[in-house]
Tab-separated table of C-alpha atoms and ligand atoms in Angstrom:
chain	number	residue	atom	x	y	z
A	99	UNK	CA	26.440	1.226	-19.221
A	100	UNK	CA	27.852	-0.529	-22.301
A	101	UNK	CA	25.421	-2.097	-24.779
A	102	UNK	CA	22.460	-1.979	-22.430
A	103	UNK	CA	19.213	-2.409	-24.417
A	104	UNK	CA	17.172	-0.109	-22.153
A	105	UNK	CA	19.732	2.727	-22.210
A	106	UNK	CA	19.910	2.411	-25.994
A	107	UNK	CA	16.112	2.280	-26.418
A	108	UNK	CA	15.480	5.467	-24.419
A	109	UNK	CA	18.836	7.188	-24.941
A	110	UNK	CA	19.487	7.385	-21.193
A	111	UNK	CA	22.627	6.825	-19.069
A	112	UNK	CA	21.299	4.546	-16.336
A	113	UNK	CA	18.648	1.833	-16.869
A	114	UNK	CA	16.585	3.071	-13.900
A	115	UNK	CA	12.999	4.058	-14.644
A	116	UNK	CA	10.916	5.981	-12.158
A	117	UNK	CA	7.440	4.466	-12.389
A	118	UNK	CA	4.392	6.470	-13.381
A	119	UNK	CA	2.349	6.764	-10.172
A	120	UNK	CA	-1.037	8.393	-9.666
A	121	UNK	CA	-0.924	11.345	-7.254
A	122	UNK	CA	2.845	11.023	-6.828
A	123	UNK	CA	4.729	11.449	-10.095
A	124	UNK	CA	4.233	14.810	-11.750
A	125	UNK	CA	6.761	16.891	-13.715
A	126	UNK	CA	8.948	17.647	-10.663
A	127	UNK	CA	9.745	14.011	-9.951
A	128	UNK	CA	9.948	12.947	-13.606
A	129	UNK	CA	12.337	15.752	-14.581
A	130	UNK	CA	14.536	15.187	-11.485
A	131	UNK	CA	14.980	11.495	-12.364
A	132	UNK	CA	15.620	12.245	-16.041
A	133	UNK	CA	18.156	14.924	-15.111
A	134	UNK	CA	19.923	12.320	-12.938
A	135	UNK	CA	20.392	10.062	-15.974
A	136	UNK	CA	17.426	7.712	-15.429
A	137	UNK	CA	14.036	7.896	-17.121
A	138	UNK	CA	11.297	9.858	-15.363
A	139	UNK	CA	7.639	9.140	-16.101
A	140	UNK	CA	4.699	11.471	-15.531
A	141	UNK	CA	1.779	9.477	-14.082
A	142	UNK	CA	-1.196	10.656	-16.133
A	143	UNK	CA	-3.743	8.374	-14.439
A	144	UNK	CA	-4.720	11.002	-11.847
A	145	UNK	CA	-4.637	14.009	-14.195
A	146	UNK	CA	-7.346	15.771	-16.154
A	147	UNK	CA	-6.225	16.378	-19.756
A	148	UNK	CA	-5.351	20.064	-19.211
A	149	UNK	CA	-3.345	19.128	-16.094
A	150	UNK	CA	-1.432	16.517	-18.083
A	151	UNK	CA	-0.590	19.096	-20.762
A	152	UNK	CA	0.706	21.478	-18.095
A	153	UNK	CA	2.881	18.744	-16.553
A	154	UNK	CA	4.341	17.773	-19.921
A	155	UNK	CA	5.157	21.403	-20.737
A	156	UNK	CA	6.760	21.959	-17.316
A	157	UNK	CA	8.769	18.751	-17.658
A	158	UNK	CA	10.051	19.850	-21.076
A	159	UNK	CA	11.133	23.152	-19.540
A	160	UNK	CA	12.850	21.422	-16.590
A	161	UNK	CA	14.909	18.882	-18.542
A	162	UNK	CA	16.414	18.404	-21.963
A	163	UNK	CA	16.815	14.684	-21.250
A	164	UNK	CA	14.301	12.031	-22.363
A	165	UNK	CA	11.186	11.546	-20.213
A	166	UNK	CA	7.909	9.727	-20.731
A	167	UNK	CA	4.256	9.489	-19.716
A	168	UNK	CA	2.527	6.503	-18.089
A	169	UNK	CA	-0.996	5.965	-19.411
A	170	UNK	CA	-3.277	3.490	-17.607
A	171	UNK	CA	-5.530	2.372	-20.463
A	172	UNK	CA	-8.629	2.133	-18.266
A	173	UNK	CA	-8.604	5.910	-17.856
A	174	UNK	CA	-11.866	7.493	-19.059
A	175	UNK	CA	-10.221	10.438	-20.879
A	176	UNK	CA	-7.739	8.201	-22.649
A	177	UNK	CA	-8.332	9.638	-26.136
A	178	UNK	CA	-7.704	13.186	-24.913
A	179	UNK	CA	-4.563	12.034	-23.129
A	180	UNK	CA	-3.161	10.318	-26.206
A	181	UNK	CA	-3.936	13.387	-28.336
A	182	UNK	CA	-2.099	15.681	-25.897
A	183	UNK	CA	0.901	13.348	-25.686
A	184	UNK	CA	1.224	13.389	-29.481
A	185	UNK	CA	0.631	17.147	-29.774
A	186	UNK	CA	3.240	17.877	-27.110
A	187	UNK	CA	5.803	15.686	-28.874
A	188	UNK	CA	6.335	13.201	-26.010
A	189	UNK	CA	8.535	10.413	-27.362
A	190	UNK	CA	8.091	7.662	-24.748
A	191	UNK	CA	4.816	6.168	-23.444
A	192	UNK	CA	4.382	3.401	-20.871
A	193	UNK	CA	0.861	1.946	-21.079
A	194	UNK	CA	-0.678	-0.246	-18.378
A	195	UNK	CA	-3.959	-1.763	-17.168
A	196	UNK	CA	-5.452	-2.667	-20.523
A	197	UNK	CA	-4.955	-4.295	-23.898
A	198	UNK	CA	-1.613	-3.327	-25.510
A	199	UNK	CA	-3.167	-3.799	-28.980
A	200	UNK	CA	-5.527	-0.833	-28.561
A	201	UNK	CA	-3.028	2.025	-28.781
A	202	UNK	CA	0.425	0.650	-29.635
A	203	UNK	CA	0.320	0.998	-33.422
A	204	UNK	CA	-1.268	4.469	-33.235
A	205	UNK	CA	1.455	5.680	-30.860
A	206	UNK	CA	4.208	4.083	-32.918
A	207	UNK	CA	2.909	5.726	-36.095
A	208	UNK	CA	3.658	9.005	-34.340
A	209	UNK	CA	7.245	7.976	-33.646
A	210	UNK	CA	6.624	7.125	-29.990
A	211	UNK	CA	8.504	4.330	-28.206
A	212	UNK	CA	5.885	2.160	-26.477
A	213	UNK	CA	6.318	0.010	-23.384
A	214	UNK	CA	3.508	-1.958	-21.723
A	215	UNK	CA	3.308	-3.224	-18.132
A	216	UNK	CA	2.371	-6.873	-17.479
A	217	UNK	CA	2.080	-9.230	-14.514
A	218	UNK	CA	2.159	-12.581	-16.335
A	219	UNK	CA	3.911	-14.362	-19.218
A	220	UNK	CA	0.692	-14.684	-21.270
A	221	UNK	CA	0.295	-10.887	-21.255
A	222	UNK	CA	3.967	-10.399	-22.162
A	223	UNK	CA	3.414	-12.499	-25.274
A	224	UNK	CA	0.404	-10.343	-26.186
A	225	UNK	CA	2.563	-7.233	-25.857
A	226	UNK	CA	5.179	-8.652	-28.172
A	227	UNK	CA	2.446	-9.487	-30.696
A	228	UNK	CA	1.099	-5.938	-30.389
A	229	UNK	CA	4.529	-4.589	-31.385
A	230	UNK	CA	5.630	-2.838	-28.191
A	231	UNK	CA	9.319	-1.890	-27.918
A	232	UNK	CA	9.829	-3.265	-24.406
A	233	UNK	CA	7.908	-4.796	-21.515
A	234	UNK	CA	7.737	-3.959	-17.825
A	235	UNK	CA	7.210	-7.231	-15.934
A	236	UNK	CA	5.810	-6.308	-12.533
A	237	UNK	CA	5.759	-8.778	-9.643
A	238	UNK	CA	3.290	-9.250	-6.792
A	239	UNK	CA	5.464	-7.246	-4.366
A	240	UNK	CA	4.753	-4.026	-6.247
A	241	UNK	CA	2.777	-1.070	-4.973
A	242	UNK	CA	-0.449	-0.062	-6.689
A	243	UNK	CA	-2.591	-2.220	-8.959
A	244	UNK	CA	-1.345	-5.697	-9.409
A	245	UNK	CA	-1.869	-8.991	-11.259
A	246	UNK	CA	-4.365	-11.653	-10.198
A	247	UNK	CA	-1.750	-14.408	-10.611
A	248	UNK	CA	0.263	-13.115	-7.643
A	249	UNK	CA	3.556	-14.061	-9.339
A	250	UNK	CA	6.553	-12.603	-7.535
A	251	UNK	CA	9.268	-10.648	-9.357
A	252	UNK	CA	11.778	-13.454	-8.680
A	253	UNK	CA	9.578	-15.962	-10.509
A	254	UNK	CA	8.095	-13.669	-13.160
A	255	UNK	CA	11.210	-12.061	-14.663
A	256	UNK	CA	13.086	-15.198	-15.776
A	257	UNK	CA	9.913	-16.594	-17.328
A	258	UNK	CA	9.139	-13.388	-19.214
A	259	UNK	CA	12.726	-12.916	-20.436
A	260	UNK	CA	12.677	-16.525	-21.625
A	261	UNK	CA	9.354	-16.091	-23.446
A	262	UNK	CA	9.928	-12.853	-25.388
A	263	UNK	CA	12.711	-11.451	-27.537
A	264	UNK	CA	12.259	-7.770	-26.707
A	265	UNK	CA	13.881	-5.975	-23.735
A	266	UNK	CA	12.361	-6.570	-20.299
A	267	UNK	CA	12.287	-4.084	-17.426
A	268	UNK	CA	11.780	-5.614	-13.969
A	269	UNK	CA	9.416	-3.996	-11.443
A	270	UNK	CA	8.129	-4.840	-8.000
A	271	UNK	CA	10.195	-4.887	-4.837
A	272	UNK	CA	13.216	-3.033	-6.200
A	273	UNK	CA	14.554	-0.140	-4.155
A	274	UNK	CA	18.341	-0.522	-4.020
A	275	UNK	CA	21.353	-1.600	-6.059
A	276	UNK	CA	21.361	-5.161	-4.718
A	277	UNK	CA	17.798	-5.694	-5.866
A	278	UNK	CA	18.632	-4.072	-9.204
A	279	UNK	CA	21.564	-6.470	-9.657
A	280	UNK	CA	19.249	-9.397	-8.824
A	281	UNK	CA	16.837	-8.232	-11.540
A	282	UNK	CA	19.725	-8.172	-14.025
A	283	UNK	CA	20.778	-11.677	-12.953
A	284	UNK	CA	17.225	-12.800	-13.778
A	285	UNK	CA	17.558	-11.420	-17.299
A	286	UNK	CA	16.100	-7.901	-17.034
A	287	UNK	CA	17.807	-5.052	-18.884
A	288	UNK	CA	16.475	-2.326	-16.599
A	289	UNK	CA	14.352	-1.668	-13.525
A	290	UNK	CA	11.168	0.316	-12.908
A	291	UNK	CA	10.965	1.653	-9.370
A	292	UNK	CA	7.813	3.106	-7.818
A	293	UNK	CA	7.573	2.981	-4.019
A	294	UNK	CA	11.126	4.256	-3.364
A	295	UNK	CA	10.387	7.469	-5.286
A	296	UNK	CA	7.190	8.195	-3.304
A	297	UNK	CA	9.285	9.486	-0.394
A	298	UNK	CA	11.233	12.090	-2.333
A	299	UNK	CA	10.769	15.836	-1.887
A	300	UNK	CA	9.871	15.954	-5.608
A	301	UNK	CA	6.983	13.466	-5.253
A	302	UNK	CA	3.544	15.106	-5.055
A	303	UNK	CA	2.350	12.596	-2.424
A	304	UNK	CA	0.932	14.209	0.734
A	305	UNK	CA	3.516	14.500	3.573
A	306	UNK	CA	1.275	12.274	5.766
A	307	UNK	CA	1.426	9.523	3.143
A	308	UNK	CA	5.221	9.882	2.805
A	309	UNK	CA	5.505	9.603	6.596
A	310	UNK	CA	3.335	6.469	6.685
A	311	UNK	CA	5.554	4.851	4.021
A	312	UNK	CA	8.634	5.616	6.109
A	313	UNK	CA	6.955	4.140	9.203
A	314	UNK	CA	5.729	1.014	7.376
A	315	UNK	CA	7.411	-2.218	8.444
A	316	UNK	CA	7.550	-5.697	6.949
A	317	UNK	CA	4.007	-7.076	6.662
A	318	UNK	CA	2.272	-3.703	6.755
A	319	UNK	CA	1.009	-3.923	3.150
A	320	UNK	CA	-1.318	-6.446	1.562
A	321	UNK	CA	-2.972	-7.081	-1.784
A	322	UNK	CA	-6.677	-6.387	-1.445
A	323	UNK	CA	-9.883	-5.779	-3.436
A	324	UNK	CA	-9.114	-8.867	-5.497
A	325	UNK	CA	-12.756	-9.088	-6.653
A	326	UNK	CA	-12.488	-5.635	-8.234
A	327	UNK	CA	-8.962	-4.670	-9.307
A	328	UNK	CA	-6.287	-6.109	-6.986
A	329	UNK	CA	-4.266	-3.355	-5.326
A	330	UNK	CA	-1.485	-3.416	-2.713
A	331	UNK	CA	-2.229	-1.018	0.136
A	332	UNK	CA	-0.967	-0.130	3.590
A	333	UNK	CA	-3.270	-1.790	6.123
A	334	UNK	CA	-5.288	1.102	7.531
A	335	UNK	CA	-8.884	1.651	8.654
A	336	UNK	CA	-10.193	1.573	5.074
A	337	UNK	CA	-8.233	-1.639	4.351
A	338	UNK	CA	-9.757	-3.238	7.477
A	339	UNK	CA	-13.273	-2.279	6.363
A	340	UNK	CA	-12.691	-4.009	3.020
A	341	UNK	CA	-11.285	-7.032	4.837
A	342	UNK	CA	-14.319	-7.269	7.133
A	343	UNK	CA	-16.721	-6.843	4.200
A	344	UNK	CA	-14.939	-9.596	2.256
A	345	UNK	CA	-15.092	-11.944	5.276
A	346	UNK	CA	-18.858	-11.385	5.379
A	347	UNK	CA	-19.084	-12.363	1.693
A	348	UNK	CA	-19.473	-8.874	0.173
A	349	UNK	CA	-20.472	-8.852	-3.489
A	350	UNK	CA	-18.562	-6.938	-6.167
A	351	UNK	CA	-21.256	-4.246	-6.007
A	352	UNK	CA	-20.896	-3.973	-2.193
A	353	UNK	CA	-17.146	-3.543	-2.558
A	354	UNK	CA	-17.553	-1.009	-5.331
A	355	UNK	CA	-19.888	0.956	-3.058
A	356	UNK	CA	-17.476	0.739	-0.130
A	357	UNK	CA	-14.609	1.902	-2.342
A	358	UNK	CA	-16.664	4.803	-3.679
A	359	UNK	CA	-14.846	7.483	-5.627
A	360	UNK	CA	-11.510	9.229	-5.152
A	361	UNK	CA	-10.192	6.979	-2.333
A	362	UNK	CA	-6.682	7.064	-3.789
A	363	UNK	CA	-6.706	10.854	-3.970
A	364	UNK	CA	-8.019	11.040	-0.398
A	365	UNK	CA	-5.182	8.901	0.930
A	366	UNK	CA	-2.167	9.717	-1.184
A	367	UNK	CA	-2.809	13.337	-2.169
A	368	UNK	CA	-4.987	14.687	0.650
A	369	UNK	CA	-3.232	12.678	3.382
A	370	UNK	CA	-6.252	10.988	5.004
A	371	UNK	CA	-4.450	7.993	6.490
A	372	UNK	CA	-7.636	6.374	7.865
A	373	UNK	CA	-10.127	6.564	5.030
A	374	UNK	CA	-7.886	6.856	1.975
A	375	UNK	CA	-6.272	4.212	-0.213
A	376	UNK	CA	-2.521	4.142	0.481
A	377	UNK	CA	-0.899	2.374	-2.466
A	378	UNK	CA	2.631	1.172	-1.754
A	379	UNK	CA	4.809	-1.902	-2.286
A	380	UNK	CA	6.189	-4.493	0.149
A	381	UNK	CA	9.508	-2.697	-0.182
A	382	UNK	CA	8.086	0.145	1.940
A	383	UNK	CA	9.431	-1.862	4.886
A	384	UNK	CA	12.936	-0.952	3.651
A	385	UNK	CA	12.267	2.736	2.951
A	386	UNK	CA	13.333	4.818	5.931
A	387	UNK	CA	13.951	8.357	4.751
A	388	UNK	CA	12.960	11.243	2.515
A	389	UNK	CA	15.736	11.619	-0.032
A	390	UNK	CA	16.003	13.655	-3.253
A	391	UNK	CA	15.333	11.715	-6.463
A	392	UNK	CA	18.807	12.486	-7.867
A	393	UNK	CA	20.510	11.056	-4.755
A	394	UNK	CA	18.351	7.920	-4.973
A	395	UNK	CA	19.232	7.308	-8.634
A	396	UNK	CA	22.936	7.820	-7.899
A	397	UNK	CA	22.894	5.640	-4.770
A	398	UNK	CA	21.074	2.762	-6.502
A	399	UNK	CA	23.301	2.877	-9.558
A	400	UNK	CA	26.531	3.012	-7.600
A	401	UNK	CA	25.484	0.089	-5.354
A	402	UNK	CA	24.371	-1.860	-8.450
A	403	UNK	CA	27.782	-1.295	-10.044
A	404	UNK	CA	29.643	-2.429	-6.920
A	405	UNK	CA	27.518	-5.577	-6.594
A	406	UNK	CA	28.000	-6.493	-10.262
A	407	UNK	CA	31.776	-6.021	-10.016
A	408	UNK	CA	32.043	-7.945	-6.724
A	409	UNK	CA	29.915	-10.823	-7.990
A	410	UNK	CA	32.003	-11.181	-11.129
A	411	UNK	CA	35.122	-11.547	-8.942
A	412	UNK	CA	33.836	-14.987	-7.835
A	413	UNK	CA	34.260	-16.274	-11.377
A	414	UNK	CA	37.679	-17.489	-12.496
B	625	LIG	C1	1.620	5.178	-5.220
B	625	LIG	C2	1.679	4.321	-6.458
B	625	LIG	C3	0.905	4.656	-7.562
B	625	LIG	C4	0.980	3.901	-8.731
B	625	LIG	N1	0.276	4.291	-9.834
B	625	LIG	C5	0.458	3.645	-11.015
B	625	LIG	C6	-0.128	4.147	-12.216
B	625	LIG	O1	-0.790	5.186	-12.236
B	625	LIG	N2	0.095	3.451	-13.370
B	625	LIG	C7	0.855	2.302	-13.406
B	625	LIG	O2	1.044	1.712	-14.476
B	625	LIG	N3	1.415	1.801	-12.267
B	625	LIG	C8	1.254	2.466	-11.101
B	625	LIG	N4	1.892	2.011	-9.963
B	625	LIG	C9	2.838	0.873	-10.086
B	625	LIG	C10	4.209	1.405	-10.468
B	625	LIG	O3	4.162	1.939	-11.767
B	625	LIG	C11	5.355	0.377	-10.400
B	625	LIG	O4	5.240	-0.605	-11.394
B	625	LIG	C12	5.490	-0.259	-9.038
B	625	LIG	O5	5.442	0.724	-8.041
B	625	LIG	C13	6.804	-1.035	-8.933
B	625	LIG	O6	6.914	-1.694	-7.707
B	625	LIG	P1	7.537	-1.031	-6.354
B	625	LIG	O7	6.429	-0.197	-5.808
B	625	LIG	O8	7.851	-2.208	-5.520
B	625	LIG	O9	8.726	-0.239	-6.779
B	625	LIG	C14	1.814	2.756	-8.776
B	625	LIG	C15	2.578	2.417	-7.646
B	625	LIG	C16	2.536	3.194	-6.507
B	625	LIG	C17	3.399	2.828	-5.350
């Protein structure tokens, strides 16, 4: 890529970022994506501090290319995580689910490139004010926790790129080169992809969860738990229980009780397809196979290139 702001910012070859994902993106996946010329992210949100340190050390041993860590700011051990990231010399951090002002300047003082994930223009402006180096703008289609505004990627990206003057990475509903090219047409300089990387051999998701993503068809996911923290899940038994409870007017406390603890681990890591939370994006309807991370990065980039070249041939 020539003069691409995301490649320049991270010193990578292809502006494809593998999203940080709880229970799915450890050192194996992150290093495989980085070795393929993209940017791999370790998802620290499901890791105890000592586990995070181990993953960072293993990732450093598995690649000499840049990689980063995703840090959801709501995480209870956040201070320990930040300390480990700095001690281990990680140079790229993607923060999410919190206020970008809290940690950005501290991380930047340690020479770390900081990116924050947002779901709305007003939050993108806050990120810019906080001094982040780039923004991930994530649309309503995305897997995992999501914005309350329900703005789709198609509508969000052009508004965010218009509003800020730092690089924007598009996320939500991107799994192939056509979708990547669309994100570029909307003004993004790179893409962050989550769901597509769940079904790789390198992902630490349980095989049952990978299988359910492959089986998922259009309409099989929905944003739920909007009273707590909105999250897009595969519609399973647990999802139906939440739905029923909400129809009966469940309070926030009722929902919190129903959710309980460790639902995401139960579903995505332990493979309980009935009672666990199965976080995945709408794009799961287009994911039909288990494929190595390297092959995915190469396939997406090559399709992206072809689409960009073909589209430009329409212009005289
Ligand atoms: C299984 C799963 C777990 C996720 N966990 C996190 C997380 O820990 N932190 C975060 O910032 N985003 C998380 N996300 C959102 C992704 O980082 C990413 O922005 C999103 O997956 C992009 O949309 P896509 O799923 O359509 O590719 C998760 C997504 C999935 C599918």
